[in-house]
mmCIF file of C-alpha atoms in Angstrom:
data_model
loop_
_atom_site.group_PDB
_atom_site.id
_atom_site.type_symbol
_atom_site.label_atom_id
_atom_site.label_comp_id
_atom_site.label_asym_id
_atom_site.label_seq_id
_atom_site.Cartn_x
_atom_site.Cartn_y
_atom_site.Cartn_z
ATOM 1 C CA MET A 1 -43.461 -184.077 159.443
ATOM 2 C CA SER A 2 -45.223 -181.665 157.221
ATOM 3 C CA ARG A 3 -44.588 -177.837 157.498
ATOM 4 C CA SER A 4 -48.007 -177.144 158.765
ATOM 5 C CA GLU A 5 -47.828 -179.830 161.569
ATOM 6 C CA ARG A 6 -44.256 -178.173 162.680
ATOM 7 C CA LEU A 7 -46.047 -174.747 162.783
ATOM 8 C CA LEU A 8 -48.597 -176.255 165.126
ATOM 9 C CA ASP A 9 -45.908 -177.790 167.251
ATOM 10 C CA LEU A 10 -44.172 -174.633 167.486
ATOM 11 C CA LEU A 11 -47.355 -172.632 168.279
ATOM 12 C CA ASN A 12 -48.086 -175.159 171.052
ATOM 13 C CA ALA A 13 -44.658 -175.015 172.364
ATOM 14 C CA LEU A 14 -45.037 -171.279 172.781
ATOM 15 C CA ARG A 15 -48.465 -171.648 174.267
ATOM 16 C CA ARG A 16 -47.000 -173.793 177.031
ATOM 17 C CA ARG A 17 -44.648 -170.885 178.164
ATOM 18 C CA ARG A 18 -45.510 -167.799 179.816
ATOM 19 C CA ARG A 19 -42.116 -166.236 179.693
ATOM 20 C CA PRO A 20 -39.875 -165.660 176.779
ATOM 21 C CA VAL A 21 -37.858 -168.571 175.486
ATOM 22 C CA SER A 22 -34.890 -168.443 173.415
ATOM 23 C CA GLY A 23 -34.884 -169.390 169.702
ATOM 24 C CA ARG A 24 -32.069 -171.812 170.296
ATOM 25 C CA ALA A 25 -34.076 -173.720 172.960
ATOM 26 C CA LEU A 26 -37.106 -173.701 170.628
ATOM 27 C CA ALA A 27 -35.008 -174.988 167.715
ATOM 28 C CA GLU A 28 -33.541 -177.862 169.749
ATOM 29 C CA GLU A 29 -37.213 -178.802 171.168
ATOM 30 C CA MET A 30 -38.579 -178.828 167.456
ATOM 31 C CA GLY A 31 -35.365 -180.723 165.942
ATOM 32 C CA VAL A 32 -34.783 -177.909 163.366
ATOM 33 C CA SER A 33 -32.080 -175.396 162.586
ATOM 34 C CA LEU A 34 -32.057 -172.080 163.958
ATOM 35 C CA ARG A 35 -32.590 -170.479 160.718
ATOM 36 C CA THR A 36 -35.687 -172.584 160.244
ATOM 37 C CA LEU A 37 -36.847 -171.839 163.529
ATOM 38 C CA TYR A 38 -36.708 -168.075 162.671
ATOM 39 C CA ARG A 39 -38.512 -168.674 159.502
ATOM 40 C CA ASP A 40 -41.325 -170.439 161.162
ATOM 41 C CA ILE A 41 -41.687 -167.648 163.771
ATOM 42 C CA ALA A 42 -42.085 -165.224 160.751
ATOM 43 C CA SER A 43 -44.690 -167.479 159.043
ATOM 44 C CA LEU A 44 -46.699 -167.539 162.343
ATOM 45 C CA GLN A 45 -46.507 -163.848 162.671
ATOM 46 C CA ALA A 46 -47.646 -163.428 159.191
ATOM 47 C CA GLN A 47 -50.747 -165.531 159.981
ATOM 48 C CA GLY A 48 -51.638 -163.205 162.838
ATOM 49 C CA ALA A 49 -49.974 -164.728 165.744
ATOM 50 C CA THR A 50 -48.643 -161.993 168.196
ATOM 51 C CA ILE A 51 -45.298 -163.464 168.907
ATOM 52 C CA GLU A 52 -43.055 -160.817 170.530
ATOM 53 C CA GLY A 53 -39.148 -161.149 170.818
ATOM 54 C CA GLU A 54 -36.209 -161.246 168.445
ATOM 55 C CA PRO A 55 -33.303 -163.343 167.774
ATOM 56 C CA GLY A 56 -30.771 -163.476 170.705
ATOM 57 C CA VAL A 57 -33.565 -162.193 173.158
ATOM 58 C CA GLY A 58 -36.273 -164.823 173.130
ATOM 59 C CA TYR A 59 -39.981 -165.179 172.044
ATOM 60 C CA VAL A 60 -43.243 -165.158 173.776
ATOM 61 C CA LEU A 61 -46.743 -165.834 172.448
ATOM 62 C CA LYS A 62 -49.350 -163.226 173.515
ATOM 63 C CA PRO A 63 -52.898 -164.718 174.266
ATOM 64 C CA GLY A 64 -55.828 -164.311 171.853
ATOM 65 C CA PHE A 65 -54.383 -165.973 168.629
ATOM 66 C CA LEU A 66 -57.012 -168.472 167.198
ATOM 67 C CA LEU A 67 -55.732 -171.369 165.052
ATOM 68 C CA PRO A 68 -56.548 -170.986 161.365
ATOM 69 C CA PRO A 69 -58.434 -174.142 159.954
ATOM 70 C CA LEU A 70 -55.444 -175.554 158.221
ATOM 71 C CA MET A 71 -53.766 -175.965 161.679
ATOM 72 C CA PHE A 72 -56.005 -178.833 162.853
ATOM 73 C CA THR A 73 -54.893 -182.383 162.378
ATOM 74 C CA PRO A 74 -57.254 -185.081 161.555
ATOM 75 C CA GLU A 75 -56.678 -186.380 165.187
ATOM 76 C CA GLU A 76 -57.690 -182.910 166.534
ATOM 77 C CA VAL A 77 -60.745 -182.944 164.426
ATOM 78 C CA GLU A 78 -61.693 -186.367 165.884
ATOM 79 C CA ALA A 79 -60.941 -185.055 169.351
ATOM 80 C CA LEU A 80 -63.348 -182.099 168.708
ATOM 81 C CA VAL A 81 -66.016 -184.331 167.456
ATOM 82 C CA LEU A 82 -65.856 -186.792 170.245
ATOM 83 C CA GLY A 83 -65.872 -184.268 172.992
ATOM 84 C CA SER A 84 -68.837 -182.248 171.477
ATOM 85 C CA ARG A 85 -70.761 -185.545 171.159
ATOM 86 C CA TRP A 86 -70.032 -186.518 174.732
ATOM 87 C CA VAL A 87 -71.130 -183.033 175.888
ATOM 88 C CA ALA A 88 -74.354 -183.174 173.816
ATOM 89 C CA ASP A 89 -75.183 -186.499 175.567
ATOM 90 C CA ARG A 90 -74.214 -185.957 179.125
ATOM 91 C CA ALA A 91 -74.518 -182.179 179.939
ATOM 92 C CA ASP A 92 -77.675 -180.076 180.210
ATOM 93 C CA ALA A 93 -79.719 -178.804 177.337
ATOM 94 C CA ARG A 94 -77.925 -175.267 177.056
ATOM 95 C CA MET A 95 -74.498 -177.075 177.133
ATOM 96 C CA ARG A 96 -75.751 -179.660 174.615
ATOM 97 C CA ASP A 97 -76.882 -176.875 172.179
ATOM 98 C CA ALA A 98 -73.578 -174.896 172.814
ATOM 99 C CA ALA A 99 -71.461 -178.051 171.841
ATOM 100 C CA LEU A 100 -73.434 -178.773 168.640
ATOM 101 C CA GLY A 101 -73.415 -175.153 167.734
ATOM 102 C CA ALA A 102 -69.585 -174.941 168.120
ATOM 103 C CA LEU A 103 -69.272 -177.995 166.012
ATOM 104 C CA ALA A 104 -71.236 -176.557 163.255
ATOM 105 C CA ARG A 105 -69.209 -173.424 163.423
ATOM 106 C CA ILE A 106 -65.909 -175.467 163.225
ATOM 107 C CA ALA A 107 -67.232 -177.393 160.244
ATOM 108 C CA ALA A 108 -68.227 -174.271 158.253
ATOM 109 C CA VAL A 109 -64.601 -173.106 158.286
ATOM 110 C CA LEU A 110 -62.808 -176.359 157.740
ATOM 111 C CA PRO A 111 -61.190 -177.327 154.400
ATOM 112 C CA PRO A 112 -63.328 -179.733 152.499
ATOM 113 C CA ASP A 113 -60.970 -182.804 153.298
ATOM 114 C CA LEU A 114 -61.217 -181.973 157.242
ATOM 115 C CA ARG A 115 -64.864 -181.338 156.936
ATOM 116 C CA ASP A 116 -65.287 -184.797 155.408
ATOM 117 C CA GLU A 117 -63.238 -186.328 158.251
ATOM 118 C CA MET A 118 -65.626 -184.552 160.767
ATOM 119 C CA GLU A 119 -68.857 -185.612 159.181
ATOM 120 C CA THR A 120 -67.773 -189.167 158.753
ATOM 121 C CA SER A 121 -66.163 -189.693 162.205
ATOM 122 C CA ALA A 122 -66.353 -193.168 163.448
ATOM 123 C CA LEU A 123 -66.062 -192.122 167.098
ATOM 124 C CA LEU A 124 -69.334 -192.566 168.579
ATOM 125 C CA VAL A 125 -70.718 -191.826 172.392
ATOM 126 C CA VAL A 126 -73.128 -194.503 173.438
ATOM 127 C CA PRO A 127 -76.113 -192.797 175.197
ATOM 128 C CA GLY A 128 -75.806 -193.261 178.998
ATOM 129 C CA ALA A 129 -78.492 -193.562 181.638
ATOM 130 C CA PRO A 130 -80.388 -190.238 182.069
ATOM 131 C CA PHE A 131 -79.242 -187.936 184.829
ATOM 132 C CA PRO A 132 -81.470 -187.156 187.629
ATOM 133 C CA THR A 133 -83.641 -184.113 186.879
ATOM 134 C CA ASP A 134 -82.063 -180.879 188.101
ATOM 135 C CA LEU A 135 -84.719 -178.308 189.677
ATOM 136 C CA VAL A 136 -82.153 -175.403 189.308
ATOM 137 C CA ASP A 137 -80.744 -174.572 185.907
ATOM 138 C CA PRO A 138 -77.172 -175.487 185.736
ATOM 139 C CA ALA A 139 -76.609 -172.375 183.525
ATOM 140 C CA LEU A 140 -76.929 -170.337 186.931
ATOM 141 C CA LEU A 141 -74.551 -172.430 188.623
ATOM 142 C CA ARG A 142 -72.016 -171.948 185.799
ATOM 143 C CA LYS A 143 -72.689 -168.177 185.810
ATOM 144 C CA ALA A 144 -71.884 -168.046 189.628
ATOM 145 C CA ILE A 145 -68.525 -169.940 188.941
ATOM 146 C CA ARG A 146 -67.580 -167.732 186.124
ATOM 147 C CA THR A 147 -68.274 -164.432 187.830
ATOM 148 C CA GLU A 148 -66.930 -165.670 191.373
ATOM 149 C CA ARG A 149 -70.246 -164.970 193.156
ATOM 150 C CA ARG A 150 -71.526 -166.490 196.431
ATOM 151 C CA LEU A 151 -74.604 -168.812 196.028
ATOM 152 C CA ARG A 152 -77.298 -169.180 198.518
ATOM 153 C CA LEU A 153 -78.285 -172.838 198.389
ATOM 154 C CA GLY A 154 -81.376 -174.727 199.491
ATOM 155 C CA TYR A 155 -80.150 -178.280 199.619
ATOM 156 C CA ARG A 156 -81.515 -181.780 200.408
ATOM 157 C CA ASP A 157 -79.003 -184.363 201.508
ATOM 158 C CA GLU A 158 -79.266 -188.004 200.919
ATOM 159 C CA ALA A 159 -81.459 -188.709 204.048
ATOM 160 C CA GLY A 160 -83.669 -185.918 202.874
ATOM 161 C CA ALA A 161 -82.743 -183.279 205.457
ATOM 162 C CA MET A 162 -82.952 -179.719 204.283
ATOM 163 C CA SER A 163 -80.272 -177.055 204.868
ATOM 164 C CA GLU A 164 -79.619 -173.631 203.593
ATOM 165 C CA ARG A 165 -75.932 -172.880 202.783
ATOM 166 C CA VAL A 166 -73.884 -169.865 201.384
ATOM 167 C CA VAL A 167 -71.093 -171.358 199.332
ATOM 168 C CA TRP A 168 -68.198 -170.275 196.934
ATOM 169 C CA PRO A 169 -68.736 -172.447 193.875
ATOM 170 C CA PHE A 170 -65.559 -172.985 191.880
ATOM 171 C CA ALA A 171 -66.219 -176.102 189.698
ATOM 172 C CA LEU A 172 -68.748 -178.488 188.123
ATOM 173 C CA VAL A 173 -67.564 -182.178 188.037
ATOM 174 C CA PHE A 174 -69.354 -184.474 185.562
ATOM 175 C CA PHE A 175 -69.734 -188.141 186.416
ATOM 176 C CA ASP A 176 -71.560 -190.938 184.531
ATOM 177 C CA ARG A 177 -74.836 -190.557 186.500
ATOM 178 C CA VAL A 178 -74.348 -187.381 188.634
ATOM 179 C CA ARG A 179 -73.098 -183.790 188.472
ATOM 180 C CA LEU A 180 -71.441 -182.305 191.522
ATOM 181 C CA LEU A 181 -70.988 -178.556 192.441
ATOM 182 C CA LEU A 182 -67.658 -178.110 194.235
ATOM 183 C CA ALA A 183 -67.580 -175.195 196.728
ATOM 184 C CA TRP A 184 -66.307 -173.751 199.945
ATOM 185 C CA CYS A 185 -69.100 -173.994 202.375
ATOM 186 C CA GLU A 186 -69.437 -170.954 204.867
ATOM 187 C CA LEU A 187 -71.405 -173.177 207.209
ATOM 188 C CA ARG A 188 -68.849 -175.841 207.652
ATOM 189 C CA GLN A 189 -65.888 -173.608 206.906
ATOM 190 C CA ASP A 190 -64.641 -176.524 204.456
ATOM 191 C CA PHE A 191 -64.732 -177.698 201.169
ATOM 192 C CA ARG A 192 -68.078 -179.611 200.141
ATOM 193 C CA SER A 193 -69.571 -181.064 197.021
ATOM 194 C CA PHE A 194 -73.296 -180.991 196.157
ATOM 195 C CA ARG A 195 -75.258 -183.074 193.818
ATOM 196 C CA THR A 196 -76.934 -180.763 191.402
ATOM 197 C CA ASP A 197 -80.203 -182.800 191.450
ATOM 198 C CA ARG A 198 -80.373 -182.289 195.250
ATOM 199 C CA ILE A 199 -80.114 -178.476 194.966
ATOM 200 C CA ILE A 200 -83.656 -177.280 195.695
ATOM 201 C CA LYS A 201 -83.089 -173.603 195.005
ATOM 202 C CA ALA A 202 -80.200 -171.396 194.305
ATOM 203 C CA GLU A 203 -79.627 -167.559 194.297
ATOM 204 C CA VAL A 204 -76.523 -165.958 192.916
ATOM 205 C CA MET A 205 -75.602 -163.094 195.356
ATOM 206 C CA GLU A 206 -74.412 -159.661 194.485
ATOM 207 C CA ALA A 207 -71.206 -160.142 196.761
ATOM 208 C CA ARG A 208 -68.188 -161.852 195.292
ATOM 209 C CA TYR A 209 -66.435 -164.322 197.419
ATOM 210 C CA PRO A 210 -63.075 -163.278 198.701
ATOM 211 C CA ALA A 211 -60.853 -165.542 196.609
ATOM 212 C CA ARG A 212 -60.185 -166.654 193.101
ATOM 213 C CA ARG A 213 -61.757 -169.739 191.838
ATOM 214 C CA GLN A 214 -58.421 -170.845 190.380
ATOM 215 C CA ALA A 215 -56.931 -170.587 193.868
ATOM 216 C CA LEU A 216 -59.831 -172.366 195.302
ATOM 217 C CA LEU A 217 -59.426 -175.187 192.823
ATOM 218 C CA LYS A 218 -55.702 -175.608 193.465
ATOM 219 C CA THR A 219 -56.368 -175.656 197.310
ATOM 220 C CA TRP A 220 -59.116 -178.123 196.921
ATOM 221 C CA ARG A 221 -56.944 -180.409 194.670
ATOM 222 C CA GLU A 222 -53.843 -180.327 197.168
ATOM 223 C CA ALA A 223 -56.354 -181.278 200.002
ATOM 224 C CA GLN A 224 -57.688 -184.189 197.854
ATOM 225 C CA GLU A 225 -54.041 -185.339 197.252
ATOM 226 C CA LYS A 226 -53.215 -185.108 200.893
ATOM 227 C CA ARG A 227 -56.201 -187.175 201.733
ATOM 228 C CA GLY A 228 -55.002 -189.724 199.221
ATOM 229 C CA GLU A 229 -51.680 -189.834 200.614
ATOM 230 C CA ALA A 230 -53.026 -190.298 204.048
ATOM 231 C CA GLY A 231 -55.185 -193.061 202.943
ATOM 232 C CA SER A 232 -52.300 -195.022 201.313
ATOM 233 C CA CYS A 233 -50.313 -195.126 204.496
#
């Protein structure tokens, strides 16, 4: 393993932990001596990583450190290219432009050899069937999710019946042919999914919903797991 790969693995090991971890535990995980571990910690700190702690106490990585270009492996570059190409093909126009823009920014700062890897990547995304047309800009739905705001929806179900809902949106799910908005529905007092192409109108309300979206997502996942367990009995 090269030193740059070892530093990347160490950085990832620190990212996975929210509490201080001892140098000895890190050294055992990395398969290096304690002395090498201390030297690698110092190298990351010199590159700008805010790693707090000291020998004998423990280390923790504060958020906000961006990986320098040399820290990307060829496989990571390929993953970035593949993911961006998928988003460009399967997401809405704004997300497509954002994906392509991000890819261009990454390419601009990569070393020449990795830039060549990116530009000549053989991982391709086959264009899929077109999504049904959304009447509401998906960017508005994403904004409501990010800001944890209630949404007032006009929705047409599969049978064509119209209803108006106030929901707490917390996630967008991308399938091959449709996109779903996941939300807590005040009318049904339960979790519901809404096909974005059946949302006729949407209004982001001023009032935040009385929960954190991460908590809603966790509760929704737990509910899905319980349903799956019940179905397997």
